[in-house]
């Protein structure tokens, strides 16, 4: 506890916030998983793997009305060190923060994939490259972010120093609106890393009862003429059958440069939750991978996740 308190106090002084902490809350959460991923192109590989994660969190209310929170995650990535870290300051007029976790705090990465899935996106697991994803690059040092919602309009900004290959910055932003009608949300975002690519994405999502439907269109324009630009259309639907069981189906078509064939990603998935245990199963297929006609991959993905 003393160690977490010191970390939290350091975060406060670094952010130059004037005020003393009135109350501190601490929590520790964790999880473990056993996963199975079988791809038809790697039949000789071991399909089994495991994951583990422990997250330490603390937050404090300041006497000036602000709230500061710190999160540190230790998992099985890298050398089992604490890698995903974040400091967030809720000013009352938005949340500003700094994070090293994938996706960051703000920017286009927060809306990169709004299509629902019961287990995993349709473009995952079949091959190493997820074409057509308008996302914000992260550096190992971390990303600054800002998020605020006012009148149903959500604004998100991300700034990643050293986010591109030449050490320059990667900037991104997104805006969303959820008050057009009950259950309907729309959004748009852009990203520019200055030297490698520019990207944008737009989506529409509708939720009614246990059904969620979404449609998203993204494109990535590369500065180098040697790298093919990408345009993707992604859509899907998920159904919460009850409080425990969910199923989904989706499709993504990606146009890559001037290739005659589009990459076609399709998938179905389901998950079932029993208290702190969640079981998931998905079947994804990629046709014309990378825009190459007749190159097809199939993946079977399963997992058992324990939360505590």
Short mmCIF file of C-alpha atoms in Angstrom, two decimals, residues 83-299:
data_model
loop_
_atom_site.label_atom_id
_atom_site.label_comp_id
_atom_site.label_asym_id
_atom_site.label_seq_id
_atom_site.Cartn_x
_atom_site.Cartn_y
_atom_site.Cartn_z
CA UNK A 83 4.09 -2.50 -18.81
CA UNK A 84 0.59 -0.99 -19.19
CA UNK A 85 0.50 2.12 -17.01
CA UNK A 86 -1.72 5.19 -16.90
CA UNK A 87 -2.25 8.38 -14.95
CA UNK A 88 -5.59 10.12 -15.44
CA UNK A 89 -6.72 13.48 -14.05
CA UNK A 90 -10.44 14.20 -14.08
CA UNK A 91 -10.61 17.99 -14.06
CA UNK A 92 -14.40 18.23 -14.15
CA UNK A 93 -14.06 19.57 -17.70
CA UNK A 94 -12.62 16.44 -19.23
CA UNK A 95 -10.03 13.81 -18.44
CA UNK A 96 -6.38 14.40 -19.31
CA UNK A 97 -3.77 11.70 -18.88
CA UNK A 98 -0.68 9.83 -19.93
CA UNK A 99 -0.60 6.11 -20.73
CA UNK A 100 1.65 3.39 -22.11
CA UNK A 101 -1.19 0.92 -22.69
CA UNK A 102 -2.27 -0.12 -26.18
CA UNK A 103 -4.98 2.18 -27.52
CA UNK A 104 -3.86 4.99 -25.26
CA UNK A 105 -6.18 7.47 -23.58
CA UNK A 106 -7.45 9.47 -26.54
CA UNK A 107 -7.36 9.93 -30.29
CA UNK A 108 -8.54 7.77 -33.17
CA UNK A 109 -7.43 4.62 -31.34
CA UNK A 110 -10.46 4.89 -29.06
CA UNK A 111 -12.83 4.30 -32.03
CA UNK A 112 -10.61 2.16 -34.29
CA UNK A 113 -13.01 -0.78 -34.08
CA UNK A 114 -16.62 -0.13 -33.03
CA UNK A 115 -18.13 -3.25 -34.64
CA UNK A 116 -19.41 -5.62 -31.92
CA UNK A 117 -18.10 -9.13 -31.42
CA UNK A 118 -18.84 -11.78 -28.83
CA UNK A 119 -15.21 -12.86 -28.62
CA UNK A 120 -12.74 -11.45 -31.17
CA UNK A 121 -12.86 -9.23 -34.31
CA UNK A 122 -13.23 -11.07 -37.61
CA UNK A 123 -9.80 -9.90 -38.83
CA UNK A 124 -7.92 -11.38 -35.86
CA UNK A 125 -5.88 -14.62 -35.66
CA UNK A 126 -5.96 -15.63 -39.33
CA UNK A 127 -2.74 -13.79 -40.28
CA UNK A 128 -0.19 -11.37 -38.83
CA UNK A 129 -1.41 -8.18 -40.54
CA UNK A 130 -4.73 -6.48 -39.77
CA UNK A 131 -5.30 -4.52 -42.97
CA UNK A 132 -7.60 -1.52 -43.10
CA UNK A 133 -7.33 -0.54 -39.43
CA UNK A 134 -7.23 3.23 -38.83
CA UNK A 135 -5.42 3.25 -35.51
CA UNK A 136 -3.00 5.49 -33.66
CA UNK A 137 0.56 4.37 -33.19
CA UNK A 138 1.96 4.11 -29.69
CA UNK A 139 5.57 4.56 -28.64
CA UNK A 140 7.04 2.65 -25.70
CA UNK A 141 7.31 5.93 -23.82
CA UNK A 142 3.55 6.51 -23.91
CA UNK A 143 0.81 8.82 -25.15
CA UNK A 144 -0.85 12.00 -23.93
CA UNK A 145 -4.63 12.04 -24.21
CA UNK A 146 -7.73 14.10 -23.49
CA UNK A 147 -11.40 13.07 -23.45
CA UNK A 148 -14.52 15.07 -22.71
CA UNK A 149 -18.26 14.63 -23.27
CA UNK A 150 -20.66 17.55 -23.38
CA UNK A 151 -24.24 17.59 -24.65
CA UNK A 152 -23.95 14.08 -26.06
CA UNK A 153 -20.81 15.00 -28.04
CA UNK A 154 -17.66 13.10 -27.15
CA UNK A 155 -14.26 14.60 -28.01
CA UNK A 156 -11.03 12.63 -27.85
CA UNK A 157 -7.47 13.78 -28.66
CA UNK A 158 -4.27 11.73 -28.66
CA UNK A 159 -0.64 12.83 -29.00
CA UNK A 160 2.15 10.27 -29.17
CA UNK A 161 5.68 11.75 -29.13
CA UNK A 162 7.99 9.50 -31.12
CA UNK A 163 5.06 7.63 -32.57
CA UNK A 164 6.40 7.42 -36.14
CA UNK A 165 9.41 5.61 -37.54
CA UNK A 166 11.57 8.75 -37.66
CA UNK A 167 10.89 9.70 -34.05
CA UNK A 168 8.29 12.37 -34.84
CA UNK A 169 4.87 12.74 -33.29
CA UNK A 170 1.66 10.88 -34.10
CA UNK A 171 -1.50 12.92 -33.58
CA UNK A 172 -5.10 11.76 -33.73
CA UNK A 173 -8.58 12.89 -32.78
CA UNK A 174 -12.13 11.60 -32.81
CA UNK A 175 -15.61 12.94 -32.20
CA UNK A 176 -18.81 11.00 -31.48
CA UNK A 177 -22.46 11.88 -30.99
CA UNK A 178 -24.95 9.72 -29.11
CA UNK A 179 -28.05 11.93 -28.79
CA UNK A 180 -29.51 11.66 -32.28
CA UNK A 181 -31.99 9.05 -31.04
CA UNK A 182 -32.11 6.38 -28.33
CA UNK A 183 -29.51 3.70 -28.98
CA UNK A 184 -27.87 5.41 -31.98
CA UNK A 185 -24.25 6.59 -31.99
CA UNK A 186 -22.12 8.00 -34.81
CA UNK A 187 -18.47 8.97 -34.88
CA UNK A 188 -15.53 10.10 -36.99
CA UNK A 189 -11.78 10.32 -36.45
CA UNK A 190 -8.48 11.13 -38.17
CA UNK A 191 -4.82 10.32 -37.56
CA UNK A 192 -1.53 11.65 -38.97
CA UNK A 193 1.90 10.39 -38.00
CA UNK A 194 3.67 12.86 -40.28
CA UNK A 195 5.99 10.50 -42.14
CA UNK A 196 4.32 7.15 -42.76
CA UNK A 197 0.55 7.40 -43.09
CA UNK A 198 -2.68 9.28 -42.63
CA UNK A 199 -5.89 7.50 -41.74
CA UNK A 200 -9.53 8.15 -40.99
CA UNK A 201 -12.56 6.19 -39.89
CA UNK A 202 -16.30 6.72 -39.53
CA UNK A 203 -18.89 4.51 -37.88
CA UNK A 204 -22.55 4.19 -37.00
CA UNK A 205 -23.76 1.93 -34.19
CA UNK A 206 -27.26 1.12 -32.99
CA UNK A 207 -28.29 -0.73 -29.84
CA UNK A 208 -31.81 -1.95 -29.14
CA UNK A 209 -32.56 -4.47 -26.45
CA UNK A 210 -29.90 -7.16 -26.62
CA UNK A 211 -29.00 -6.43 -30.26
CA UNK A 212 -26.03 -4.28 -31.32
CA UNK A 213 -25.44 -3.46 -34.99
CA UNK A 214 -22.54 -1.41 -36.37
CA UNK A 215 -21.07 -0.33 -39.70
CA UNK A 216 -17.59 1.18 -40.00
CA UNK A 217 -15.58 2.48 -42.94
CA UNK A 218 -11.85 3.19 -42.67
CA UNK A 219 -8.96 4.09 -44.92
CA UNK A 220 -5.20 4.31 -44.54
CA UNK A 221 -3.14 6.42 -46.99
CA UNK A 222 0.62 5.78 -46.98
CA UNK A 223 3.16 8.46 -47.84
CA UNK A 224 5.35 6.00 -49.72
CA UNK A 225 4.14 4.98 -53.16
CA UNK A 226 5.75 1.59 -52.54
CA UNK A 227 3.13 0.80 -49.89
CA UNK A 228 -0.43 0.13 -51.02
CA UNK A 229 -3.22 2.23 -49.54
CA UNK A 230 -6.05 0.42 -47.78
CA UNK A 231 -9.82 0.97 -47.64
CA UNK A 232 -12.00 -1.21 -45.44
CA UNK A 233 -15.71 -1.71 -44.84
CA UNK A 234 -16.50 -3.56 -41.62
CA UNK A 235 -19.95 -4.49 -40.28
CA UNK A 236 -21.46 -6.90 -37.81
CA UNK A 237 -24.18 -7.71 -35.31
CA UNK A 238 -24.14 -9.19 -31.83
CA UNK A 239 -26.99 -10.62 -29.79
CA UNK A 240 -27.11 -10.93 -26.02
CA UNK A 241 -29.30 -14.01 -25.78
CA UNK A 242 -29.44 -13.54 -22.01
CA UNK A 243 -27.24 -12.12 -19.26
CA UNK A 244 -24.70 -14.92 -19.78
CA UNK A 245 -24.72 -15.88 -23.46
CA UNK A 246 -23.74 -13.67 -26.42
CA UNK A 247 -23.24 -14.50 -30.11
CA UNK A 248 -22.03 -12.43 -33.05
CA UNK A 249 -21.36 -12.49 -36.78
CA UNK A 250 -19.35 -10.03 -38.86
CA UNK A 251 -17.57 -9.28 -42.11
CA UNK A 252 -14.78 -6.97 -43.25
CA UNK A 253 -13.82 -6.28 -46.89
CA UNK A 254 -10.48 -4.56 -47.53
CA UNK A 255 -9.38 -3.02 -50.82
CA UNK A 256 -5.56 -3.00 -50.94
CA UNK A 257 -3.98 -0.76 -53.57
CA UNK A 258 -4.80 -1.74 -57.11
CA UNK A 259 -5.11 -5.47 -56.36
CA UNK A 260 -7.96 -7.03 -58.29
CA UNK A 261 -9.08 -9.07 -55.26
CA UNK A 262 -10.28 -7.69 -51.95
CA UNK A 263 -9.31 -9.34 -48.70
CA UNK A 264 -12.50 -10.75 -47.17
CA UNK A 265 -12.63 -11.45 -43.44
CA UNK A 266 -15.65 -13.23 -41.99
CA UNK A 267 -16.31 -14.70 -38.60
CA UNK A 268 -18.79 -15.98 -36.06
CA UNK A 269 -18.28 -16.11 -32.32
CA UNK A 270 -19.91 -16.73 -29.00
CA UNK A 271 -19.18 -16.37 -25.31
CA UNK A 272 -20.74 -17.70 -22.13
CA UNK A 273 -20.13 -16.25 -18.67
CA UNK A 274 -20.52 -18.26 -15.47
CA UNK A 275 -19.72 -15.94 -12.58
CA UNK A 276 -16.01 -15.18 -12.79
CA UNK A 277 -15.42 -17.69 -15.62
CA UNK A 278 -15.91 -16.81 -19.30
CA UNK A 279 -15.74 -19.30 -22.16
CA UNK A 280 -15.39 -18.10 -25.75
CA UNK A 281 -15.27 -19.71 -29.18
CA UNK A 282 -14.84 -18.13 -32.62
CA UNK A 283 -14.27 -19.21 -36.22
CA UNK A 284 -12.59 -16.63 -38.50
CA UNK A 285 -11.76 -16.92 -42.18
CA UNK A 286 -9.65 -14.65 -44.39
CA UNK A 287 -10.02 -14.97 -48.17
CA UNK A 288 -7.62 -13.37 -50.67
CA UNK A 289 -5.21 -12.46 -47.88
CA UNK A 290 -3.29 -9.27 -48.63
CA UNK A 291 -5.23 -8.92 -51.88
CA UNK A 292 -3.77 -12.14 -53.34
CA UNK A 293 -6.49 -14.17 -55.04
CA UNK A 294 -6.89 -17.72 -53.77
CA UNK A 295 -4.82 -17.26 -50.60
CA UNK A 296 -7.24 -18.31 -47.85
CA UNK A 297 -6.64 -18.79 -44.12
CA UNK A 298 -8.93 -20.20 -41.44
CA UNK A 299 -8.62 -19.91 -37.69
#
